[in-house]
Coordinates of C-alpha atoms in Angstrom, one line a residue:
X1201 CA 3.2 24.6 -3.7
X1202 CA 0.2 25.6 -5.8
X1203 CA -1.0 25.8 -9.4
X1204 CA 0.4 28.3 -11.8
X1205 CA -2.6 28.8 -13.8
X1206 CA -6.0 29.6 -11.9
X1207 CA -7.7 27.9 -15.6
X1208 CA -6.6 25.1 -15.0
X1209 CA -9.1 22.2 -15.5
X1210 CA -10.7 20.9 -12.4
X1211 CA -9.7 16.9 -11.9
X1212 CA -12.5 15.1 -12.6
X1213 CA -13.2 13.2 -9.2
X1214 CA -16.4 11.1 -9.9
X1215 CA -15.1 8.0 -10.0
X1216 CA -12.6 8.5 -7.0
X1217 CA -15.8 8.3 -4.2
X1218 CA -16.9 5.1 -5.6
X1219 CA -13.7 3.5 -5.9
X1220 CA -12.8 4.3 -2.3
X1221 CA -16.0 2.8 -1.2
X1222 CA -15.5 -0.4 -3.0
X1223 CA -12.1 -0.4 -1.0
X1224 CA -12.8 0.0 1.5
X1225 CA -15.7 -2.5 1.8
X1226 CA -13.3 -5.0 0.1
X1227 CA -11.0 -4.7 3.0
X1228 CA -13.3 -4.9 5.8
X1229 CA -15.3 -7.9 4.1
X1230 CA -11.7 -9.6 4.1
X1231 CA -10.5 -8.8 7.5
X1232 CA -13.5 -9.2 9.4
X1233 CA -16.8 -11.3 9.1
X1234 CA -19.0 -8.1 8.2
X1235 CA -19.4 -7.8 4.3
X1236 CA -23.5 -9.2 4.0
X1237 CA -24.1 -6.6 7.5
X1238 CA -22.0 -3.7 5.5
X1239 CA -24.4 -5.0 2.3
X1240 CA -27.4 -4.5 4.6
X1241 CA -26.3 -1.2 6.2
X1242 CA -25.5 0.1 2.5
X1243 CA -28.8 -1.5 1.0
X1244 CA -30.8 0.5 3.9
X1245 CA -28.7 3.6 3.0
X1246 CA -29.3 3.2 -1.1
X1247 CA -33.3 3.0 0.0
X1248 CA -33.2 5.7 1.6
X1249 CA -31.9 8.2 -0.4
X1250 CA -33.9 6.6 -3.4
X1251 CA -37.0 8.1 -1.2
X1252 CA -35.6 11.6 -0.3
X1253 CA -34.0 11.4 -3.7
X1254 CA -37.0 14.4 -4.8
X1255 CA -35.5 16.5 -2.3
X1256 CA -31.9 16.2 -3.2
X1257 CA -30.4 18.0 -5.7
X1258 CA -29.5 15.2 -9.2
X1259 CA -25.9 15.6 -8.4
X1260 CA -25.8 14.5 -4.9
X1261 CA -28.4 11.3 -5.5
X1262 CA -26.1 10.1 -8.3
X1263 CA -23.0 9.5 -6.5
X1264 CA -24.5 9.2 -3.4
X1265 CA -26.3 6.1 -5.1
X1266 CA -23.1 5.0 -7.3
X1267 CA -21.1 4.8 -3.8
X1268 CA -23.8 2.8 -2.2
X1269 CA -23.7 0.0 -4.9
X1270 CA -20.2 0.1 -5.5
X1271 CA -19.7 -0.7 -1.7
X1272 CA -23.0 -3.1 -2.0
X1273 CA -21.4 -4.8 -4.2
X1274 CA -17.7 -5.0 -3.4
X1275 CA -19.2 -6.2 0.5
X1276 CA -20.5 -8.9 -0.9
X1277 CA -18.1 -10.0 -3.1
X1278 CA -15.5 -9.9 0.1
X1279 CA -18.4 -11.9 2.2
X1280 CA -18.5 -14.5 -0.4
X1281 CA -14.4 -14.7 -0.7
X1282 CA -14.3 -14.6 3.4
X1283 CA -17.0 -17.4 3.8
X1284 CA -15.0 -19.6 0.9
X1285 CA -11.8 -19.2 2.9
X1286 CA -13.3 -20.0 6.3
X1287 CA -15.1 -23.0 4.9
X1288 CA -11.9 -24.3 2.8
X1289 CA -11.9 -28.2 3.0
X1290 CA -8.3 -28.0 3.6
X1291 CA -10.0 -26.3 7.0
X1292 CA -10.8 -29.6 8.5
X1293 CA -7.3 -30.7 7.5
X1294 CA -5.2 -28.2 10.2
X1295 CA -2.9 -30.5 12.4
X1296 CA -2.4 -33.3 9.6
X1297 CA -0.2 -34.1 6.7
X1298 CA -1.6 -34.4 3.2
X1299 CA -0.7 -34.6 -0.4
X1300 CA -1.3 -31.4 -2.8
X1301 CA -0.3 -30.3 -6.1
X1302 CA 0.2 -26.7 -5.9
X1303 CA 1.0 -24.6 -8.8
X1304 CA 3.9 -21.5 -7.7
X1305 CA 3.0 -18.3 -8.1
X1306 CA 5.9 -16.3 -7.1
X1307 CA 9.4 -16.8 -7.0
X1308 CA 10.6 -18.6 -3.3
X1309 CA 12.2 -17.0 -0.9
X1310 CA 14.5 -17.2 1.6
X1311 CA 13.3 -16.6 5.3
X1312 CA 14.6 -16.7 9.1
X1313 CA 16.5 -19.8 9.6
X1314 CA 17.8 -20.4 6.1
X1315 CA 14.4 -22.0 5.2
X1316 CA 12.3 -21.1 2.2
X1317 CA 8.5 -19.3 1.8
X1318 CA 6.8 -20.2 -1.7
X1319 CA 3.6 -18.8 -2.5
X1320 CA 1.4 -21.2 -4.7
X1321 CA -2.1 -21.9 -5.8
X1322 CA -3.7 -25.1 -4.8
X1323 CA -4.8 -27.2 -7.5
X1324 CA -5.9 -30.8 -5.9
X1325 CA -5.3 -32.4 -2.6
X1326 CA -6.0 -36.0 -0.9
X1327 CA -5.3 -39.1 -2.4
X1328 CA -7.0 -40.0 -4.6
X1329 CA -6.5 -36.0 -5.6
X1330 CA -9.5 -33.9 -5.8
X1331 CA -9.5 -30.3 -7.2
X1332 CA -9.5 -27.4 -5.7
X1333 CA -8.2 -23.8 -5.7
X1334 CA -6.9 -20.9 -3.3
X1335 CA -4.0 -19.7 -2.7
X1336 CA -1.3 -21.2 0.0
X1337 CA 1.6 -20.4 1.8
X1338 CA 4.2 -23.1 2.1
X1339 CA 7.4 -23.5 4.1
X1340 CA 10.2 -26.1 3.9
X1341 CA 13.9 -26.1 3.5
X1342 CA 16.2 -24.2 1.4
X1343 CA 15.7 -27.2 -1.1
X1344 CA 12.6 -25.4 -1.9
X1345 CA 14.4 -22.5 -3.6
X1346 CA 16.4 -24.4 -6.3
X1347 CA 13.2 -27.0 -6.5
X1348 CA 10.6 -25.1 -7.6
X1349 CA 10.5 -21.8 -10.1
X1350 CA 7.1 -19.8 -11.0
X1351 CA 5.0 -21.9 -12.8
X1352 CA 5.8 -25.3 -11.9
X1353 CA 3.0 -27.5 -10.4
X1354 CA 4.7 -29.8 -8.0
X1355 CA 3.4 -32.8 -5.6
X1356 CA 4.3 -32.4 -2.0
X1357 CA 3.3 -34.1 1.4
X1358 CA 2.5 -31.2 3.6
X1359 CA 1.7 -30.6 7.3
X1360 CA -1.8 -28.3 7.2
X1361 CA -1.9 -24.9 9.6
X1362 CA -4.5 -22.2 9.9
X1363 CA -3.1 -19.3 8.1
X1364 CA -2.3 -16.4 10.2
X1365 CA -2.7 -13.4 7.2
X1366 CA -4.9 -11.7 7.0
X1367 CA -5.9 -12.1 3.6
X1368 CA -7.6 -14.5 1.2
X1369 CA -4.5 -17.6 2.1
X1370 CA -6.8 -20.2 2.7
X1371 CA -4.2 -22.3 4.6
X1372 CA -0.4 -22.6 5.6
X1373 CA 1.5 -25.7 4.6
X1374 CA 5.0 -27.0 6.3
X1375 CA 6.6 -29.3 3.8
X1376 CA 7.6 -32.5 5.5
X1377 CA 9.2 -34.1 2.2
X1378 CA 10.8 -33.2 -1.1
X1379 CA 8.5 -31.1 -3.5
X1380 CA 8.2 -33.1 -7.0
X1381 CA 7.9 -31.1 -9.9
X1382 CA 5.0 -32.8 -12.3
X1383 CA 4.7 -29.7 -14.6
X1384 CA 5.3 -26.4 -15.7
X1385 CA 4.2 -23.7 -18.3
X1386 CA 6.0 -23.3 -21.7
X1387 CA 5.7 -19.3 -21.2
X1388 CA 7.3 -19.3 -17.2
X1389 CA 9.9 -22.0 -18.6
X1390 CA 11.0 -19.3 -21.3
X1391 CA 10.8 -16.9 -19.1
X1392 CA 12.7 -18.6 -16.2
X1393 CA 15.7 -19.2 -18.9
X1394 CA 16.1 -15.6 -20.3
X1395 CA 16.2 -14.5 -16.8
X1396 CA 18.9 -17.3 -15.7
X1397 CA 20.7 -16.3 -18.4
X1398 CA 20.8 -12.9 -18.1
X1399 CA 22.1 -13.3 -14.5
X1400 CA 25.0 -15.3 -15.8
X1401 CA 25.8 -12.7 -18.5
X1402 CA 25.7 -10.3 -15.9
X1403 CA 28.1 -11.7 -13.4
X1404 CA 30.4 -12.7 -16.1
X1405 CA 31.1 -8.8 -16.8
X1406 CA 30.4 -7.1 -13.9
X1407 CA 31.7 -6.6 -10.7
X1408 CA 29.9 -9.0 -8.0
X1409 CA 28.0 -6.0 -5.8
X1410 CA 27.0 -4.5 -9.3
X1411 CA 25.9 -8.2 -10.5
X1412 CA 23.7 -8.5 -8.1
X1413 CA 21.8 -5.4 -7.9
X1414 CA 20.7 -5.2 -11.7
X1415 CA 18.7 -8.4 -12.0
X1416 CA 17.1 -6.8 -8.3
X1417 CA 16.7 -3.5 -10.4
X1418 CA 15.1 -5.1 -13.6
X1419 CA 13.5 -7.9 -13.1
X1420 CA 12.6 -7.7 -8.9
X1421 CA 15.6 -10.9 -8.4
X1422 CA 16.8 -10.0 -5.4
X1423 CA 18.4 -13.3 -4.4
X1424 CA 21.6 -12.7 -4.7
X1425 CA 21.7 -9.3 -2.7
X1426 CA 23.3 -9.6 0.5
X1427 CA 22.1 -8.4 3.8
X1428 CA 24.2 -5.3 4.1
X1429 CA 23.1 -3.9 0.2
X1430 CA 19.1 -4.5 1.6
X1431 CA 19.5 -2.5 4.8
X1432 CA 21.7 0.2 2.9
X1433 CA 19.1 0.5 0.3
X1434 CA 16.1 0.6 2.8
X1435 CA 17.8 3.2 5.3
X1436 CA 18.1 5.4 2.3
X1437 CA 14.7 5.3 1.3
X1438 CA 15.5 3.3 -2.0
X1439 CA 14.2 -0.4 -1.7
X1440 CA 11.3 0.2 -4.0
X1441 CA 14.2 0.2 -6.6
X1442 CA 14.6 -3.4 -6.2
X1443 CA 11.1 -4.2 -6.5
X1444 CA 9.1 -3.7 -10.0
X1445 CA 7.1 -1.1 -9.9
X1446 CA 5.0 1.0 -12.4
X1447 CA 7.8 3.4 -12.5
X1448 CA 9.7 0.2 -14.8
X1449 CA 6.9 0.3 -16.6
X1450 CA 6.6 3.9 -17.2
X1451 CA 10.1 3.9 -18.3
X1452 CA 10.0 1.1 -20.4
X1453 CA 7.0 1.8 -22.5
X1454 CA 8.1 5.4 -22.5
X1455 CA 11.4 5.1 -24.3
X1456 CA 9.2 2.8 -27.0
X1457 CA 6.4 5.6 -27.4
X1458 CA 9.4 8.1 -27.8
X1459 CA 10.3 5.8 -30.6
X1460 CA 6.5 7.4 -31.9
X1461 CA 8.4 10.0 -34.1
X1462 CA 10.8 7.9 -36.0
X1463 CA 7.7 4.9 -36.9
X1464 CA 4.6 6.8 -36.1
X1465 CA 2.2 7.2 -33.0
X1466 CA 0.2 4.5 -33.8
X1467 CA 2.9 1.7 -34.2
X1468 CA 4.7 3.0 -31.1
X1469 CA 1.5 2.5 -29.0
X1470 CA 1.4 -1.0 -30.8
X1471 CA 4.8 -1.9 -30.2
X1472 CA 4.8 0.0 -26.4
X1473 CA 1.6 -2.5 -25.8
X1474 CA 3.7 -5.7 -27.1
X1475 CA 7.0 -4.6 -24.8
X1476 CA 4.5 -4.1 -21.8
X1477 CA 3.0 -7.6 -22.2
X1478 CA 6.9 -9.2 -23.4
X1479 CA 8.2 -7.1 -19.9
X1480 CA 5.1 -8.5 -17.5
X1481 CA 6.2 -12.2 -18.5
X1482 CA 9.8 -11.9 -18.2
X1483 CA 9.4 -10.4 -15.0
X1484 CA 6.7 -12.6 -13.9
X1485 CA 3.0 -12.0 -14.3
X1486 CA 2.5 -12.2 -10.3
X1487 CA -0.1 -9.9 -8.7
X1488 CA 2.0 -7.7 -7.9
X1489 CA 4.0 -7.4 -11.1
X1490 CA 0.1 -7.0 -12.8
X1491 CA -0.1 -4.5 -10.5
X1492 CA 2.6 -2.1 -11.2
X1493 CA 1.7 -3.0 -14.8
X1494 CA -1.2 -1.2 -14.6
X1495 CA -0.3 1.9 -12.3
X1496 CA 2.8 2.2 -14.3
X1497 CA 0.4 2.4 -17.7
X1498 CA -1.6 4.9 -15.8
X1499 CA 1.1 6.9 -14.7
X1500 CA 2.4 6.9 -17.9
X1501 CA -0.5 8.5 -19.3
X1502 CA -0.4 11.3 -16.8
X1503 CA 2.9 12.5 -17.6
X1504 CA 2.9 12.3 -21.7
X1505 CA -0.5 13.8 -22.0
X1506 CA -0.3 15.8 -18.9
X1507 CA -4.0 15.1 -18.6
X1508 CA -4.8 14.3 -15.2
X1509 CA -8.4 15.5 -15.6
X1510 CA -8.1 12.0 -17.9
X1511 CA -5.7 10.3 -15.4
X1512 CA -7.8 10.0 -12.2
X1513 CA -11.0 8.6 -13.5
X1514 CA -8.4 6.1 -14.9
X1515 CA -6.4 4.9 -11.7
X1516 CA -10.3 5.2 -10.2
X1517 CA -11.0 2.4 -12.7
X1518 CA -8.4 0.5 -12.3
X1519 CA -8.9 0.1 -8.4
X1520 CA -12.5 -0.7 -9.0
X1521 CA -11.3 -3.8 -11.7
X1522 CA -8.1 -4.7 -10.1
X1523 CA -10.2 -5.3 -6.6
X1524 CA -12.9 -7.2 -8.5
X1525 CA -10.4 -9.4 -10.4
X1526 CA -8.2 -9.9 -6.9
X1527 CA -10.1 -9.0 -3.9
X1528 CA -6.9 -9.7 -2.1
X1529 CA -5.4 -6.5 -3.1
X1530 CA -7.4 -4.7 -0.7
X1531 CA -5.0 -5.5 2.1
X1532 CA -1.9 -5.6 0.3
X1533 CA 0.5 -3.4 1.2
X1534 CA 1.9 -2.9 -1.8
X1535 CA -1.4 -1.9 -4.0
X1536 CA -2.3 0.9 -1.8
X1537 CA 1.7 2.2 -2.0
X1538 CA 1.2 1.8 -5.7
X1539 CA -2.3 3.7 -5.6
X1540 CA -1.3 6.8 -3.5
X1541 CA 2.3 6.8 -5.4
X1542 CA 0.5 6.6 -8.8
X1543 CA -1.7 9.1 -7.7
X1544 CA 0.6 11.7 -6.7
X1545 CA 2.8 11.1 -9.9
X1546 CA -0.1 12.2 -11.9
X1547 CA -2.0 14.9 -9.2
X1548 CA 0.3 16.6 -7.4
X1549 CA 3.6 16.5 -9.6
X1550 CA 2.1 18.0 -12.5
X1551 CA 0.7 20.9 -10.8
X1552 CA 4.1 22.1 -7.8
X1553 CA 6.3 21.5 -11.7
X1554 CA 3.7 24.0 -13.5
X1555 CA 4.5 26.1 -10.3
X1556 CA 8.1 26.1 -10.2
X1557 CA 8.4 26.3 -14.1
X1558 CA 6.6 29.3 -13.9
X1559 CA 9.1 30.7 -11.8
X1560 CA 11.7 29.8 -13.8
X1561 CA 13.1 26.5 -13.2
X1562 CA 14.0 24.4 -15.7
X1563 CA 11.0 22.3 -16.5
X1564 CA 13.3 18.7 -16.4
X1565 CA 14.1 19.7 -13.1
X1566 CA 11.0 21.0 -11.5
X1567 CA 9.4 17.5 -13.0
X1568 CA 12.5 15.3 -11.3
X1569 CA 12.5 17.4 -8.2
X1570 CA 8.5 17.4 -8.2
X1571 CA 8.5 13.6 -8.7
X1572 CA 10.7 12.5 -5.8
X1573 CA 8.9 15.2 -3.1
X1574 CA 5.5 13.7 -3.5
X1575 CA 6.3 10.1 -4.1
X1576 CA 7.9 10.9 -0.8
X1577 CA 5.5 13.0 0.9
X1578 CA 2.7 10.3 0.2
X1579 CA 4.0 7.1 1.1
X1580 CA 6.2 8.1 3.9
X1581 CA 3.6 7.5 6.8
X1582 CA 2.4 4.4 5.2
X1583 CA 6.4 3.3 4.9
X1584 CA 6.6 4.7 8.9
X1585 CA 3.6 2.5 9.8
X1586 CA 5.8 -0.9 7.8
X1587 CA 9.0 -0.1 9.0
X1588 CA 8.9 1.9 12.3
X1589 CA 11.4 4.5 10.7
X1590 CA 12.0 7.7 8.2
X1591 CA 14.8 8.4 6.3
X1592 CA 15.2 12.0 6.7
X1593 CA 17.8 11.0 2.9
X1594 CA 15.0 10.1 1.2
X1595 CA 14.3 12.2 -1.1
X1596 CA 17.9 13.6 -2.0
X1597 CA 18.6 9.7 -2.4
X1598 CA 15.5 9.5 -5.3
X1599 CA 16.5 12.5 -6.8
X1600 CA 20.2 11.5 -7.2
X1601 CA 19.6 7.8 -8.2
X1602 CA 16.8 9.1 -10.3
X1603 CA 19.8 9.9 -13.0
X1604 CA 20.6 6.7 -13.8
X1605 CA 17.4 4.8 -13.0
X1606 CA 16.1 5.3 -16.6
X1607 CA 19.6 4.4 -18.4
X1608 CA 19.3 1.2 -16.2
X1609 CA 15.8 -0.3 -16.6
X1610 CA 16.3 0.7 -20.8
X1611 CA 19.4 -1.1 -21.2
X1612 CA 19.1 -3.8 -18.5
X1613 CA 15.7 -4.7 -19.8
X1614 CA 17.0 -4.4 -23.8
X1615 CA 19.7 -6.9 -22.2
X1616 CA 17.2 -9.2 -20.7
X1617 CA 15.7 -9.1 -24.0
X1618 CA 18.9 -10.2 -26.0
X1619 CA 20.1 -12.6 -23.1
X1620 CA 19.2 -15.8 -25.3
X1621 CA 19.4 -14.4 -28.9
X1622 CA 22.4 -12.6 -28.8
X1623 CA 24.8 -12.9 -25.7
X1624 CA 27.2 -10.9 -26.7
X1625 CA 24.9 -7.7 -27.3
X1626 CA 23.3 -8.3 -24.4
X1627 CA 26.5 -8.5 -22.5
X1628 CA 27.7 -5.1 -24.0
X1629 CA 25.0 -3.7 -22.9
X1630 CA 25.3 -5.0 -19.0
X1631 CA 28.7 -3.4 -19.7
X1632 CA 27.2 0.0 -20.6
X1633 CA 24.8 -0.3 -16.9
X1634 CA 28.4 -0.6 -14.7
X1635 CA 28.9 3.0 -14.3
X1636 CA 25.4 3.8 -13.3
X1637 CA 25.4 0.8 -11.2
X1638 CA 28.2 2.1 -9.3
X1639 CA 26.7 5.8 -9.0
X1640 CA 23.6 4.1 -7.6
X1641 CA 25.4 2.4 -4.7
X1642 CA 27.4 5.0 -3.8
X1643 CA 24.3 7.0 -3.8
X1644 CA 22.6 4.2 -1.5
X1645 CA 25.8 4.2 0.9
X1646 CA 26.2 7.9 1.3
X1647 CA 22.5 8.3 1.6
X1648 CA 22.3 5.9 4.2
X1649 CA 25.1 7.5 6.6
X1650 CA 25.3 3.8 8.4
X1651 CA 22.0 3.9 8.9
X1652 CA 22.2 7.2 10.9
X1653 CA 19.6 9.0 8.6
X1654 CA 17.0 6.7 9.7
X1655 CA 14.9 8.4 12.3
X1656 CA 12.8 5.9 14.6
X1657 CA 9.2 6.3 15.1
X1658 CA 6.2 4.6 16.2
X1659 CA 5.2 1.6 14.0
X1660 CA 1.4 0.8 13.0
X1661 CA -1.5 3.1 13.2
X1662 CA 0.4 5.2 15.4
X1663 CA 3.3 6.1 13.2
X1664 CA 1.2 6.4 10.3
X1665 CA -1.0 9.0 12.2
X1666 CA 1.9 11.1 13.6
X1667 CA 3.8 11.1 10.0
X1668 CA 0.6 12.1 8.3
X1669 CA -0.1 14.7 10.4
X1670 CA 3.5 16.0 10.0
X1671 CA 3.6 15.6 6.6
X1672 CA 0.5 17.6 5.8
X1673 CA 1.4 20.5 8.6
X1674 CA 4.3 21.1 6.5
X1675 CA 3.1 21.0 3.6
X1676 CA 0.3 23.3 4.2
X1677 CA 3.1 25.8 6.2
X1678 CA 5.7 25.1 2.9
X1679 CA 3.6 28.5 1.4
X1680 CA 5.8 30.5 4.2
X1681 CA 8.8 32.2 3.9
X1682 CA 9.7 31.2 7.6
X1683 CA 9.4 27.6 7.0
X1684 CA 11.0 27.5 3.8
X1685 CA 13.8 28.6 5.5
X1686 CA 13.7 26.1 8.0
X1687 CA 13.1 23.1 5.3
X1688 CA 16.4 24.4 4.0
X1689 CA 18.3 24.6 7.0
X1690 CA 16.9 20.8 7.7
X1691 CA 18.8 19.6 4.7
X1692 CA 21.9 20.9 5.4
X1693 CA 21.8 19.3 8.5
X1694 CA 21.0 16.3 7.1
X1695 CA 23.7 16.7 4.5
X1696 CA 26.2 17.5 7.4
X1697 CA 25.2 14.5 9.0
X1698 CA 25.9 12.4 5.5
X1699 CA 29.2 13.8 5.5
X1700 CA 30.3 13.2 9.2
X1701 CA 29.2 9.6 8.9
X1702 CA 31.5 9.3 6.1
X1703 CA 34.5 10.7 7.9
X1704 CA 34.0 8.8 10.8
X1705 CA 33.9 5.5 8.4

């Protein structure tokens, strides 16, 4: 695939060098004890091309320079963060059982063994208490989960361990008593009851698999999902359905800037910005869900502007603030599956749609078909690396649910929305998801054959290398007719295979 139009702006790419750099020293400052020898390294490299900078062209000292600080910089930021967990009081604690007050971050979660994982912020700890701050891991029992909600700050006797992340978790805590609540914040607490009530509503007029997947779809609740409806969904190639992800974002705020022709441009971007901040607490203002947030704004302004030249300094800008608000996210999984999706939704999509329009597609298809392939073709070695597997489904799977994902995040979220003002509204419209709900796990259970469209392959580094390297031979060999040909036949295999695994069931 290729661009239609050989005018066609060139991106504009000056911010993408430094934001990399600034990543990339990030994560290595965090993983490893390097960031003030990376500084020094970088500071020797930024001299030295200030005194050859008379035989370089302008061009090449400017970003050669604007790389060199960023990654300054950024290295000693992570040095600093690095040195702060190393040297963490609660440090000198490991192997003994104190008292904190932690403050949850995200919601808990059920783990191995029927125990719970909360993620929390420490706020004091001794006795007498003493502030503090970093974030903290804690396990205890399943009391945990009905205990504790986001926001609380809760008192809790805790055994101290050496965190095993590798991240900025200063410490993990086993629980050897009862958590007790002392606190909590007005805005979670409202938040917490619209989405308990919308959960009720929801069970109370749909059927129990369909119940559970729409809080999972709107508002990232997976706890009531059974086992079965996770693996189906992640065999498929689905499971970032059931996390929020700038894609609920994109098509939240994008059916209120439609709105833009009935009330006017400005007002819709008003309103669009009130709905995005409204949708971030309800769902829960987590990292994460900050995040996808932002990449979901960005992407957003890819696709109605269709002004990518505008849309990659953007995302390059929002890695360089999001890393120096939350260092953190340099190692998160999930930010760089954010980045590279965001990325392709508003590089690569755009320009194989122009392509195929101009051959004569229709252009809502070419953008849904263009979508799916490079969200795909992006994060699949990354995914490979997590999970040790590919589903070959994938992207049929994204481009069948992708019909009802939209009519789902609108209504469920206008539900949400309703939950405590008007139950019965927001009840019909839970009733109005049920039939998308139901094409969606069909989709999910046809797609994932019984898990026999799943294709093994080497975790880590090593899976992530081999599906890299296959994804971009065949994208590169996608231009011949041969191949073409070959793709083709490769999904009617895979189709076959759908098909025989439903017989057989």
């Amino acid at each position: 695939m290729h661009s239609a139009g050989a005018d066609e702006p060139l991106l504009d790419l000056r911010l993408v060098p430094p934001a990399l750099a600034a990543w990339a020293a990030t994560a290595a400052g965090i993983l490893w004890p390097v960031g003030y020898v990376t500084a020094t390294v970088l500071g020797i490299g930024a001299l030295a091309v200030q005194l050859l900078r008379g035989r370089l062209a302008k061009g090449v000292v400017t970003m050669a320079l604007a790389v060199l600080i960023a990654g300054i910089g950024f290295s000693v930021a992570a040095a600093m963060r690095y040195h702060g967990v190393r040297n963490h009081p609660l440090g000198s604690l490991v192997g003994k059982v104190v008292t904190v007050h932690l403050r949850v971050t995200d919601d808990p979660r059920t783990i191995t063994g029927g125990r719970a994982m909360v993620r929390a912020d420490l706020v004091s700890m001794g006795e007498p208490a003493q502030p503090s701050a970093g974030p903290v891991v804690v396990f205890g029992s399943s009391s945990l989960l009905s205990a504790v909600a986001v926001g609380d700050t809760f008192q809790l006797r805790a055994a101290v361990t050496r965190s095993r992340r590798h991240d900025l978790t200063v410490a993990t805590l086993a629980a050897t008593g009862d958590p007790r609540v002392i606190g909590g914040s007005p805005i979670h607490g409202t938040a917490n009851s619209i989405r308990n009530r919308f959960v009720d509503i929801a069970r109370s007029v749909l059927p129990a698999d369909q119940a559970a997947l729409l809080p999972a779809l709107v508002l990232g609740d997976t706890s009531a999902l059974d086992a079965g409806t996770i693996g189906m969904f992640r065999t498929s190639g689905l499971a970032h359905l059931m996390a929020v992800s700038g894609a609920n974002v994109s098509i939240v705020c994008g059916a209120i800037l439609l709105l833009g022709r009935l009330i006017g441009p400005r007002a819709a971007v008003v309103l669009a910005a009130l709905v995005l901040v409204g949708f971030v607490i309800l769902v829960r203002p987590s990292p994460s869900v900050l995040r996808a947030a932002v990449m979901g704004a960005i992407g957003l302004l890819g696709v109605l502007t269709a002004r990518r030249r505008q849309a990659v300094p953007a995302l390059a800008a929002t890695i360089l603030v999001l890393l120096a608000v939350s260092p953190g996210l340099a190692v998160d999984i999930g930010f760089t599956l954010s980045v590279v999706a965001t990325a392709a939704l508003v590089v690569l999509a755009p320009r194989w749609s122009a392509h195929l329009t101009s051959r004569g597609w229709p252009k809502p298809v070419a953008d849904a078909l263009c979508i799916a392939v490079a969200a795909q073709l992006v994060t699949a070695p990354l995914i490979a690396a997590i999970s040790g597997s590919v589903s070959v489904a994938s992207v049929a799977a994204n481009l069948v649910a992708g019909l009802v994902i939209a009519p789902i995040t609108i209504l469920g979220t206008a539900a949400a929305g309703l939950a405590v003002i008007s139950p019965v509204a927001a009840g019909l419209l839970v009733r109005f998801c049920g039939p998308e709900l139901w094409w969606l796990l069909r989709a999910a259970d046809y797609s994932s054959a019984g898990g026999s469209t799943a294709i093994p392959v080497p975790s880590g580094a090593i899976g992530f290398v081999v599906i890299a390297v296959t994804v971009g031979i065949s994208v590169w060999l996608w231009r011949r007719r041969w191949f073409r040909w070959v793709g083709w036949c490769g999904a009617l295999c895979v189709l076959a295979l759908i098909v025989s695994a439903r017989l057989v069931s």
